[in-house]
């Protein structure tokens, strides 16, 4: 016969409440995403009709569905798109990792030194404002057409928004918290690692949500301008051969992929921040 401790029910109640809240938040985020997709589909159909776009050029959602799932060569096309998508996701992952790691390191440097902030932030801003099309030839000459140029181009797209967000998060530490760590013998580095980065978690995850589609955009540009691989190059190649149905199918697949990745980043943010007693993204 087991004995139930008097406080057991009270102890499990908060955990159950958190689980229910997380589930509700996740369902709300998924529902919002599906609603947005529905609105985009309606606008897509309306735009084609309003502007009287030629059926040869503009494809409806139903025609894209037919291209992907109902035509005689749909299975072969899906196999090709899956292989291209794997390449693009690999390229985006390389750029995402490079951009986020660079942003985290630079943010730690910037909050420690006003001099370094004055050196780093203008360069990051310039990289953000210069078109990648203009930088691409120089980058190709410097690092070739492999993963190096993919990492750099995607990282450039990711870097500045992530850097700004993380710096703001690190600077959200209150003077009282900073002084408390210093009084107990902590160094400025301890303040940064033990207080700064935990305080910056909401800003870090906001950066991740921005960086995920940004890295995908950078990867697509790098594939188009440099590597000649993946969906980025396949879209341009299909457009050049007037394979318009294929172009629309590729664009829809990569757009839905970006949306799913954003949603996953949002869900991870909600789960992780809830464990730190912080609210996740409400959007």
PDB file of C-alpha atoms in Angstrom:
ATOM      1  CA  UNK A   1       0.000   0.000   0.000  1.00  0.00           C
ATOM      2  CA  UNK A   2       1.505   3.316  -1.061  1.00  0.00           C
ATOM      3  CA  UNK A   3       1.179   6.499   0.904  1.00  0.00           C
ATOM      4  CA  UNK A   4       0.541   9.726  -0.970  1.00  0.00           C
ATOM      5  CA  UNK A   5       2.414  12.683   0.461  1.00  0.00           C
ATOM      6  CA  UNK A   6       0.078  15.550   1.383  1.00  0.00           C
ATOM      7  CA  UNK A   7       1.815  18.018  -0.921  1.00  0.00           C
ATOM      8  CA  UNK A   8       2.154  15.688  -3.913  1.00  0.00           C
ATOM      9  CA  UNK A   9      -0.993  16.889  -5.667  1.00  0.00           C
ATOM     10  CA  UNK A  10      -0.036  20.502  -5.072  1.00  0.00           C
ATOM     11  CA  UNK A  11       3.478  19.822  -6.408  1.00  0.00           C
ATOM     12  CA  UNK A  12       2.248  18.231  -9.625  1.00  0.00           C
ATOM     13  CA  UNK A  13      -0.414  20.867 -10.245  1.00  0.00           C
ATOM     14  CA  UNK A  14       2.001  23.600 -11.453  1.00  0.00           C
ATOM     15  CA  UNK A  15       3.730  21.128 -13.795  1.00  0.00           C
ATOM     16  CA  UNK A  16       0.387  20.054 -15.250  1.00  0.00           C
ATOM     17  CA  UNK A  17      -0.606  23.691 -15.609  1.00  0.00           C
ATOM     18  CA  UNK A  18       2.619  24.502 -17.460  1.00  0.00           C
ATOM     19  CA  UNK A  19       2.136  21.524 -19.778  1.00  0.00           C
ATOM     20  CA  UNK A  20      -1.420  22.596 -20.553  1.00  0.00           C
ATOM     21  CA  UNK A  21      -0.293  26.161 -21.171  1.00  0.00           C
ATOM     22  CA  UNK A  22       2.498  24.997 -23.496  1.00  0.00           C
ATOM     23  CA  UNK A  23       0.092  22.788 -25.426  1.00  0.00           C
ATOM     24  CA  UNK A  24      -2.404  25.617 -25.790  1.00  0.00           C
ATOM     25  CA  UNK A  25       0.337  28.006 -26.940  1.00  0.00           C
ATOM     26  CA  UNK A  26       1.601  25.472 -29.486  1.00  0.00           C
ATOM     27  CA  UNK A  27      -1.905  24.876 -30.840  1.00  0.00           C
ATOM     28  CA  UNK A  28      -2.490  28.619 -31.067  1.00  0.00           C
ATOM     29  CA  UNK A  29       0.756  29.103 -32.991  1.00  0.00           C
ATOM     30  CA  UNK A  30      -0.079  26.278 -35.395  1.00  0.00           C
ATOM     31  CA  UNK A  31      -3.613  27.620 -35.842  1.00  0.00           C
ATOM     32  CA  UNK A  32      -2.316  31.117 -36.548  1.00  0.00           C
ATOM     33  CA  UNK A  33       0.117  29.716 -39.110  1.00  0.00           C
ATOM     34  CA  UNK A  34      -2.637  27.771 -40.880  1.00  0.00           C
ATOM     35  CA  UNK A  35      -4.822  30.889 -40.915  1.00  0.00           C
ATOM     36  CA  UNK A  36      -1.995  32.890 -42.493  1.00  0.00           C
ATOM     37  CA  UNK A  37      -1.497  30.181 -45.123  1.00  0.00           C
ATOM     38  CA  UNK A  38      -5.212  30.262 -45.925  1.00  0.00           C
ATOM     39  CA  UNK A  39      -5.183  34.045 -46.309  1.00  0.00           C
ATOM     40  CA  UNK A  40      -2.114  33.896 -48.573  1.00  0.00           C
ATOM     41  CA  UNK A  41      -3.795  31.277 -50.778  1.00  0.00           C
ATOM     42  CA  UNK A  42      -6.909  33.455 -51.126  1.00  0.00           C
ATOM     43  CA  UNK A  43      -4.798  36.518 -51.966  1.00  0.00           C
ATOM     44  CA  UNK A  44      -2.818  34.442 -54.461  1.00  0.00           C
ATOM     45  CA  UNK A  45      -5.997  33.391 -56.304  1.00  0.00           C
ATOM     46  CA  UNK A  46      -7.443  36.907 -56.149  1.00  0.00           C
ATOM     47  CA  UNK A  47      -4.250  38.489 -57.499  1.00  0.00           C
ATOM     48  CA  UNK A  48      -4.145  36.163 -60.510  1.00  0.00           C
ATOM     49  CA  UNK A  49      -7.757  37.001 -61.352  1.00  0.00           C
ATOM     50  CA  UNK A  50      -7.533  40.720 -60.586  1.00  0.00           C
ATOM     51  CA  UNK A  51      -4.488  41.260 -62.784  1.00  0.00           C
ATOM     52  CA  UNK A  52      -5.684  38.769 -65.407  1.00  0.00           C
ATOM     53  CA  UNK A  53      -2.369  36.910 -65.400  1.00  0.00           C
ATOM     54  CA  UNK A  54      -1.924  34.487 -68.274  1.00  0.00           C
ATOM     55  CA  UNK A  55      -2.491  30.852 -67.201  1.00  0.00           C
ATOM     56  CA  UNK A  56       0.774  30.018 -68.945  1.00  0.00           C
ATOM     57  CA  UNK A  57       2.666  32.278 -66.533  1.00  0.00           C
ATOM     58  CA  UNK A  58       0.592  32.382 -63.354  1.00  0.00           C
ATOM     59  CA  UNK A  59      -0.351  29.094 -61.716  1.00  0.00           C
ATOM     60  CA  UNK A  60      -3.144  28.707 -59.176  1.00  0.00           C
ATOM     61  CA  UNK A  61      -2.764  26.658 -55.971  1.00  0.00           C
ATOM     62  CA  UNK A  62      -4.805  23.888 -57.619  1.00  0.00           C
ATOM     63  CA  UNK A  63      -2.444  23.815 -60.599  1.00  0.00           C
ATOM     64  CA  UNK A  64       0.586  23.675 -58.316  1.00  0.00           C
ATOM     65  CA  UNK A  65      -1.038  20.772 -56.460  1.00  0.00           C
ATOM     66  CA  UNK A  66      -1.597  19.012 -59.790  1.00  0.00           C
ATOM     67  CA  UNK A  67       2.024  19.582 -60.775  1.00  0.00           C
ATOM     68  CA  UNK A  68       3.281  18.101 -57.514  1.00  0.00           C
ATOM     69  CA  UNK A  69       0.839  15.242 -57.015  1.00  0.00           C
ATOM     70  CA  UNK A  70      -1.427  14.489 -60.000  1.00  0.00           C
ATOM     71  CA  UNK A  71       0.636  14.706 -63.202  1.00  0.00           C
ATOM     72  CA  UNK A  72       2.248  11.642 -64.761  1.00  0.00           C
ATOM     73  CA  UNK A  73       5.729  12.822 -63.791  1.00  0.00           C
ATOM     74  CA  UNK A  74       4.766  14.162 -60.340  1.00  0.00           C
ATOM     75  CA  UNK A  75       6.568  11.401 -58.447  1.00  0.00           C
ATOM     76  CA  UNK A  76       9.779  12.071 -60.359  1.00  0.00           C
ATOM     77  CA  UNK A  77       9.406  15.820 -59.792  1.00  0.00           C
ATOM     78  CA  UNK A  78       8.882  15.336 -56.048  1.00  0.00           C
ATOM     79  CA  UNK A  79      12.042  13.241 -55.908  1.00  0.00           C
ATOM     80  CA  UNK A  80      14.007  15.969 -57.679  1.00  0.00           C
ATOM     81  CA  UNK A  81      12.586  18.686 -55.437  1.00  0.00           C
ATOM     82  CA  UNK A  82      13.354  16.657 -52.303  1.00  0.00           C
ATOM     83  CA  UNK A  83      16.994  16.280 -53.369  1.00  0.00           C
ATOM     84  CA  UNK A  84      17.202  20.000 -54.145  1.00  0.00           C
ATOM     85  CA  UNK A  85      15.549  20.879 -50.837  1.00  0.00           C
ATOM     86  CA  UNK A  86      18.051  18.766 -48.910  1.00  0.00           C
ATOM     87  CA  UNK A  87      20.874  20.692 -50.566  1.00  0.00           C
ATOM     88  CA  UNK A  88      19.246  24.042 -49.801  1.00  0.00           C
ATOM     89  CA  UNK A  89      18.533  23.118 -46.170  1.00  0.00           C
ATOM     90  CA  UNK A  90      22.156  22.043 -45.749  1.00  0.00           C
ATOM     91  CA  UNK A  91      23.317  25.349 -47.210  1.00  0.00           C
ATOM     92  CA  UNK A  92      20.904  27.262 -44.961  1.00  0.00           C
ATOM     93  CA  UNK A  93      22.063  25.334 -41.878  1.00  0.00           C
ATOM     94  CA  UNK A  94      25.684  26.232 -42.627  1.00  0.00           C
ATOM     95  CA  UNK A  95      24.785  29.906 -43.005  1.00  0.00           C
ATOM     96  CA  UNK A  96      22.527  29.906 -39.939  1.00  0.00           C
ATOM     97  CA  UNK A  97      25.243  28.393 -37.753  1.00  0.00           C
ATOM     98  CA  UNK A  98      27.908  30.753 -39.097  1.00  0.00           C
ATOM     99  CA  UNK A  99      25.736  33.848 -38.721  1.00  0.00           C
ATOM    100  CA  UNK A 100      24.360  33.065 -35.262  1.00  0.00           C
ATOM    101  CA  UNK A 101      27.714  32.007 -33.792  1.00  0.00           C
ATOM    102  CA  UNK A 102      29.348  35.137 -35.193  1.00  0.00           C
ATOM    103  CA  UNK A 103      26.526  37.297 -33.816  1.00  0.00           C
ATOM    104  CA  UNK A 104      26.768  35.727 -30.331  1.00  0.00           C
ATOM    105  CA  UNK A 105      30.553  36.151 -30.174  1.00  0.00           C
ATOM    106  CA  UNK A 106      30.440  39.727 -31.469  1.00  0.00           C
ATOM    107  CA  UNK A 107      27.600  40.609 -29.087  1.00  0.00           C
ATOM    108  CA  UNK A 108      29.695  39.394 -26.154  1.00  0.00           C
ATOM    109  CA  UNK A 109      32.577  41.538 -27.397  1.00  0.00           C
ATOM    110  CA  UNK A 110      30.445  44.611 -28.073  1.00  0.00           C
ATOM    111  CA  UNK A 111      28.861  44.766 -24.605  1.00  0.00           C
ATOM    112  CA  UNK A 112      32.296  44.578 -22.994  1.00  0.00           C
ATOM    113  CA  UNK A 113      33.926  47.422 -24.915  1.00  0.00           C
ATOM    114  CA  UNK A 114      32.615  50.701 -26.321  1.00  0.00           C
ATOM    115  CA  UNK A 115      35.688  50.918 -28.548  1.00  0.00           C
ATOM    116  CA  UNK A 116      35.005  47.529 -30.119  1.00  0.00           C
ATOM    117  CA  UNK A 117      31.331  48.419 -30.442  1.00  0.00           C
ATOM    118  CA  UNK A 118      32.324  51.442 -32.505  1.00  0.00           C
ATOM    119  CA  UNK A 119      34.423  49.190 -34.730  1.00  0.00           C
ATOM    120  CA  UNK A 120      32.047  46.233 -35.095  1.00  0.00           C
ATOM    121  CA  UNK A 121      28.585  47.755 -35.479  1.00  0.00           C
ATOM    122  CA  UNK A 122      29.334  50.001 -38.507  1.00  0.00           C
ATOM    123  CA  UNK A 123      30.925  47.075 -40.361  1.00  0.00           C
ATOM    124  CA  UNK A 124      27.925  44.849 -39.591  1.00  0.00           C
ATOM    125  CA  UNK A 125      25.578  47.598 -40.786  1.00  0.00           C
ATOM    126  CA  UNK A 126      27.517  48.052 -44.031  1.00  0.00           C
ATOM    127  CA  UNK A 127      27.392  44.304 -44.715  1.00  0.00           C
ATOM    128  CA  UNK A 128      23.630  44.419 -44.150  1.00  0.00           C
ATOM    129  CA  UNK A 129      23.064  47.314 -46.557  1.00  0.00           C
ATOM    130  CA  UNK A 130      25.328  46.286 -49.448  1.00  0.00           C
ATOM    131  CA  UNK A 131      23.401  44.061 -51.915  1.00  0.00           C
ATOM    132  CA  UNK A 132      24.637  40.477 -51.950  1.00  0.00           C
ATOM    133  CA  UNK A 133      24.542  40.557 -55.745  1.00  0.00           C
ATOM    134  CA  UNK A 134      27.300  43.179 -55.594  1.00  0.00           C
ATOM    135  CA  UNK A 135      29.337  41.207 -53.045  1.00  0.00           C
ATOM    136  CA  UNK A 136      28.949  37.828 -54.736  1.00  0.00           C
ATOM    137  CA  UNK A 137      31.700  38.187 -57.397  1.00  0.00           C
ATOM    138  CA  UNK A 138      34.235  39.299 -54.784  1.00  0.00           C
ATOM    139  CA  UNK A 139      33.295  36.495 -52.399  1.00  0.00           C
ATOM    140  CA  UNK A 140      33.526  33.923 -55.192  1.00  0.00           C
ATOM    141  CA  UNK A 141      37.012  35.151 -56.080  1.00  0.00           C
ATOM    142  CA  UNK A 142      38.091  34.965 -52.430  1.00  0.00           C
ATOM    143  CA  UNK A 143      36.608  31.654 -51.273  1.00  0.00           C
ATOM    144  CA  UNK A 144      35.412  29.858 -54.409  1.00  0.00           C
ATOM    145  CA  UNK A 145      31.993  28.368 -55.085  1.00  0.00           C
ATOM    146  CA  UNK A 146      31.758  25.869 -52.224  1.00  0.00           C
ATOM    147  CA  UNK A 147      30.307  25.975 -48.732  1.00  0.00           C
ATOM    148  CA  UNK A 148      32.549  28.920 -47.865  1.00  0.00           C
ATOM    149  CA  UNK A 149      30.622  31.352 -50.042  1.00  0.00           C
ATOM    150  CA  UNK A 150      27.306  29.851 -48.892  1.00  0.00           C
ATOM    151  CA  UNK A 151      28.285  30.312 -45.253  1.00  0.00           C
ATOM    152  CA  UNK A 152      29.413  33.893 -45.781  1.00  0.00           C
ATOM    153  CA  UNK A 153      26.414  35.011 -47.842  1.00  0.00           C
ATOM    154  CA  UNK A 154      23.870  33.416 -45.519  1.00  0.00           C
ATOM    155  CA  UNK A 155      25.735  34.680 -42.468  1.00  0.00           C
ATOM    156  CA  UNK A 156      25.617  38.236 -43.824  1.00  0.00           C
ATOM    157  CA  UNK A 157      21.820  38.027 -44.051  1.00  0.00           C
ATOM    158  CA  UNK A 158      21.593  36.618 -40.515  1.00  0.00           C
ATOM    159  CA  UNK A 159      24.295  38.647 -38.766  1.00  0.00           C
ATOM    160  CA  UNK A 160      23.060  42.204 -38.256  1.00  0.00           C
ATOM    161  CA  UNK A 161      19.496  41.557 -36.993  1.00  0.00           C
ATOM    162  CA  UNK A 162      20.787  38.820 -34.686  1.00  0.00           C
ATOM    163  CA  UNK A 163      23.648  40.978 -33.426  1.00  0.00           C
ATOM    164  CA  UNK A 164      21.395  43.930 -32.605  1.00  0.00           C
ATOM    165  CA  UNK A 165      18.832  41.759 -30.802  1.00  0.00           C
ATOM    166  CA  UNK A 166      21.411  39.873 -28.749  1.00  0.00           C
ATOM    167  CA  UNK A 167      23.250  43.058 -27.761  1.00  0.00           C
ATOM    168  CA  UNK A 168      19.977  44.575 -26.548  1.00  0.00           C
ATOM    169  CA  UNK A 169      19.264  41.385 -24.613  1.00  0.00           C
ATOM    170  CA  UNK A 170      22.686  41.362 -22.965  1.00  0.00           C
ATOM    171  CA  UNK A 171      22.234  44.990 -21.961  1.00  0.00           C
ATOM    172  CA  UNK A 172      18.914  44.214 -20.283  1.00  0.00           C
ATOM    173  CA  UNK A 173      20.793  43.061 -17.168  1.00  0.00           C
ATOM    174  CA  UNK A 174      19.922  45.424 -14.313  1.00  0.00           C
ATOM    175  CA  UNK A 175      22.705  47.233 -12.433  1.00  0.00           C
ATOM    176  CA  UNK A 176      21.559  45.513  -9.226  1.00  0.00           C
ATOM    177  CA  UNK A 177      22.068  42.047 -10.719  1.00  0.00           C
ATOM    178  CA  UNK A 178      25.450  43.041 -12.106  1.00  0.00           C
ATOM    179  CA  UNK A 179      26.588  44.533  -8.803  1.00  0.00           C
ATOM    180  CA  UNK A 180      25.444  41.459  -6.878  1.00  0.00           C
ATOM    181  CA  UNK A 181      27.640  39.158  -8.966  1.00  0.00           C
ATOM    182  CA  UNK A 182      30.604  41.516  -8.643  1.00  0.00           C
ATOM    183  CA  UNK A 183      30.166  41.812  -4.860  1.00  0.00           C
ATOM    184  CA  UNK A 184      30.372  38.028  -4.537  1.00  0.00           C
ATOM    185  CA  UNK A 185      33.669  37.962  -6.400  1.00  0.00           C
ATOM    186  CA  UNK A 186      32.447  37.506  -9.945  1.00  0.00           C
ATOM    187  CA  UNK A 187      34.276  39.052 -12.872  1.00  0.00           C
ATOM    188  CA  UNK A 188      32.712  40.958 -15.782  1.00  0.00           C
ATOM    189  CA  UNK A 189      32.987  37.725 -17.777  1.00  0.00           C
ATOM    190  CA  UNK A 190      31.032  35.928 -15.054  1.00  0.00           C
ATOM    191  CA  UNK A 191      28.340  38.598 -15.236  1.00  0.00           C
ATOM    192  CA  UNK A 192      28.150  38.087 -18.992  1.00  0.00           C
ATOM    193  CA  UNK A 193      27.984  34.279 -18.860  1.00  0.00           C
ATOM    194  CA  UNK A 194      25.900  33.734 -15.714  1.00  0.00           C
ATOM    195  CA  UNK A 195      23.554  36.721 -15.932  1.00  0.00           C
ATOM    196  CA  UNK A 196      23.847  38.359 -19.349  1.00  0.00           C
ATOM    197  CA  UNK A 197      23.210  35.410 -21.643  1.00  0.00           C
ATOM    198  CA  UNK A 198      20.357  33.938 -19.538  1.00  0.00           C
ATOM    199  CA  UNK A 199      18.746  37.392 -19.507  1.00  0.00           C
ATOM    200  CA  UNK A 200      19.226  37.590 -23.266  1.00  0.00           C
ATOM    201  CA  UNK A 201      17.403  34.316 -23.997  1.00  0.00           C
ATOM    202  CA  UNK A 202      14.206  36.026 -25.251  1.00  0.00           C
ATOM    203  CA  UNK A 203      16.287  38.244 -27.534  1.00  0.00           C
ATOM    204  CA  UNK A 204      18.332  35.236 -28.659  1.00  0.00           C
ATOM    205  CA  UNK A 205      15.231  33.302 -29.655  1.00  0.00           C
ATOM    206  CA  UNK A 206      13.792  36.365 -31.375  1.00  0.00           C
ATOM    207  CA  UNK A 207      17.029  36.430 -33.366  1.00  0.00           C
ATOM    208  CA  UNK A 208      16.649  32.744 -34.204  1.00  0.00           C
ATOM    209  CA  UNK A 209      13.124  33.305 -35.523  1.00  0.00           C
ATOM    210  CA  UNK A 210      14.431  36.065 -37.780  1.00  0.00           C
ATOM    211  CA  UNK A 211      17.568  34.148 -38.731  1.00  0.00           C
ATOM    212  CA  UNK A 212      15.868  30.926 -39.856  1.00  0.00           C
ATOM    213  CA  UNK A 213      14.094  32.396 -42.923  1.00  0.00           C
ATOM    214  CA  UNK A 214      17.014  34.790 -43.373  1.00  0.00           C
ATOM    215  CA  UNK A 215      19.492  31.918 -43.637  1.00  0.00           C
ATOM    216  CA  UNK A 216      17.222  30.204 -46.148  1.00  0.00           C
ATOM    217  CA  UNK A 217      17.081  33.394 -48.222  1.00  0.00           C
ATOM    218  CA  UNK A 218      20.865  33.711 -48.087  1.00  0.00           C
ATOM    219  CA  UNK A 219      21.276  30.080 -49.139  1.00  0.00           C
ATOM    220  CA  UNK A 220      18.939  30.555 -52.111  1.00  0.00           C
ATOM    221  CA  UNK A 221      20.893  33.626 -53.223  1.00  0.00           C
ATOM    222  CA  UNK A 222      24.207  31.804 -52.834  1.00  0.00           C
ATOM    223  CA  UNK A 223      22.912  28.872 -54.879  1.00  0.00           C
ATOM    224  CA  UNK A 224      21.719  31.197 -57.608  1.00  0.00           C
ATOM    225  CA  UNK A 225      24.766  33.455 -57.721  1.00  0.00           C
ATOM    226  CA  UNK A 226      27.593  31.099 -56.774  1.00  0.00           C
ATOM    227  CA  UNK A 227      27.171  27.355 -56.317  1.00  0.00           C
ATOM    228  CA  UNK A 228      24.726  26.419 -59.083  1.00  0.00           C
ATOM    229  CA  UNK A 229      23.043  23.906 -56.777  1.00  0.00           C
ATOM    230  CA  UNK A 230      19.850  23.554 -54.765  1.00  0.00           C
ATOM    231  CA  UNK A 231      16.467  25.184 -55.183  1.00  0.00           C
ATOM    232  CA  UNK A 232      17.945  28.655 -55.672  1.00  0.00           C
ATOM    233  CA  UNK A 233      19.614  27.631 -58.917  1.00  0.00           C
ATOM    234  CA  UNK A 234      16.778  25.283 -59.942  1.00  0.00           C
ATOM    235  CA  UNK A 235      14.234  28.135 -59.888  1.00  0.00           C
ATOM    236  CA  UNK A 236      16.377  30.315 -62.154  1.00  0.00           C
ATOM    237  CA  UNK A 237      17.143  27.394 -64.452  1.00  0.00           C
ATOM    238  CA  UNK A 238      13.462  26.420 -64.770  1.00  0.00           C
ATOM    239  CA  UNK A 239      12.452  30.036 -65.395  1.00  0.00           C
ATOM    240  CA  UNK A 240      15.052  30.281 -68.156  1.00  0.00           C
ATOM    241  CA  UNK A 241      13.491  27.247 -69.855  1.00  0.00           C
ATOM    242  CA  UNK A 242       9.943  28.633 -69.358  1.00  0.00           C
ATOM    243  CA  UNK A 243       9.019  25.699 -67.104  1.00  0.00           C
ATOM    244  CA  UNK A 244       6.590  27.898 -65.220  1.00  0.00           C
ATOM    245  CA  UNK A 245       4.703  25.140 -63.413  1.00  0.00           C
ATOM    246  CA  UNK A 246       8.013  23.843 -62.069  1.00  0.00           C
ATOM    247  CA  UNK A 247       8.993  27.355 -60.952  1.00  0.00           C
ATOM    248  CA  UNK A 248       5.765  27.779 -59.009  1.00  0.00           C
ATOM    249  CA  UNK A 249       6.101  24.333 -57.442  1.00  0.00           C
ATOM    250  CA  UNK A 250       9.660  25.073 -56.296  1.00  0.00           C
ATOM    251  CA  UNK A 251       8.692  28.470 -54.877  1.00  0.00           C
ATOM    252  CA  UNK A 252       5.713  27.014 -53.003  1.00  0.00           C
ATOM    253  CA  UNK A 253       7.810  24.199 -51.529  1.00  0.00           C
ATOM    254  CA  UNK A 254      10.577  26.491 -50.317  1.00  0.00           C
ATOM    255  CA  UNK A 255       8.052  29.010 -48.952  1.00  0.00           C
ATOM    256  CA  UNK A 256       6.232  26.319 -46.969  1.00  0.00           C
ATOM    257  CA  UNK A 257       9.592  25.030 -45.743  1.00  0.00           C
ATOM    258  CA  UNK A 258      10.507  28.490 -44.450  1.00  0.00           C
ATOM    259  CA  UNK A 259       7.133  28.739 -42.725  1.00  0.00           C
ATOM    260  CA  UNK A 260       7.534  25.332 -41.061  1.00  0.00           C
ATOM    261  CA  UNK A 261      11.061  26.175 -39.893  1.00  0.00           C
ATOM    262  CA  UNK A 262       9.847  29.469 -38.445  1.00  0.00           C
ATOM    263  CA  UNK A 263       7.043  27.663 -36.629  1.00  0.00           C
ATOM    264  CA  UNK A 264       9.468  25.076 -35.233  1.00  0.00           C
ATOM    265  CA  UNK A 265      11.753  27.860 -33.988  1.00  0.00           C
ATOM    266  CA  UNK A 266       8.744  29.497 -32.340  1.00  0.00           C
ATOM    267  CA  UNK A 267       7.705  26.248 -30.644  1.00  0.00           C
ATOM    268  CA  UNK A 268      11.240  25.583 -29.364  1.00  0.00           C
ATOM    269  CA  UNK A 269      11.347  29.144 -28.034  1.00  0.00           C
ATOM    270  CA  UNK A 270       8.078  28.631 -26.161  1.00  0.00           C
ATOM    271  CA  UNK A 271       9.254  25.377 -24.556  1.00  0.00           C
ATOM    272  CA  UNK A 272      12.712  26.612 -23.563  1.00  0.00           C
ATOM    273  CA  UNK A 273      11.603  29.980 -22.201  1.00  0.00           C
ATOM    274  CA  UNK A 274       8.820  28.354 -20.188  1.00  0.00           C
ATOM    275  CA  UNK A 275      11.447  26.326 -18.352  1.00  0.00           C
ATOM    276  CA  UNK A 276      13.134  29.581 -17.370  1.00  0.00           C
ATOM    277  CA  UNK A 277       9.840  31.078 -16.239  1.00  0.00           C
ATOM    278  CA  UNK A 278       9.682  33.463 -19.187  1.00  0.00           C
ATOM    279  CA  UNK A 279       6.842  33.951 -21.666  1.00  0.00           C
ATOM    280  CA  UNK A 280       7.483  32.762 -25.198  1.00  0.00           C
ATOM    281  CA  UNK A 281       6.560  34.458 -28.424  1.00  0.00           C
ATOM    282  CA  UNK A 282       2.935  35.382 -28.551  1.00  0.00           C
ATOM    283  CA  UNK A 283       2.885  35.798 -32.278  1.00  0.00           C
TER     284      UNK A 283
END
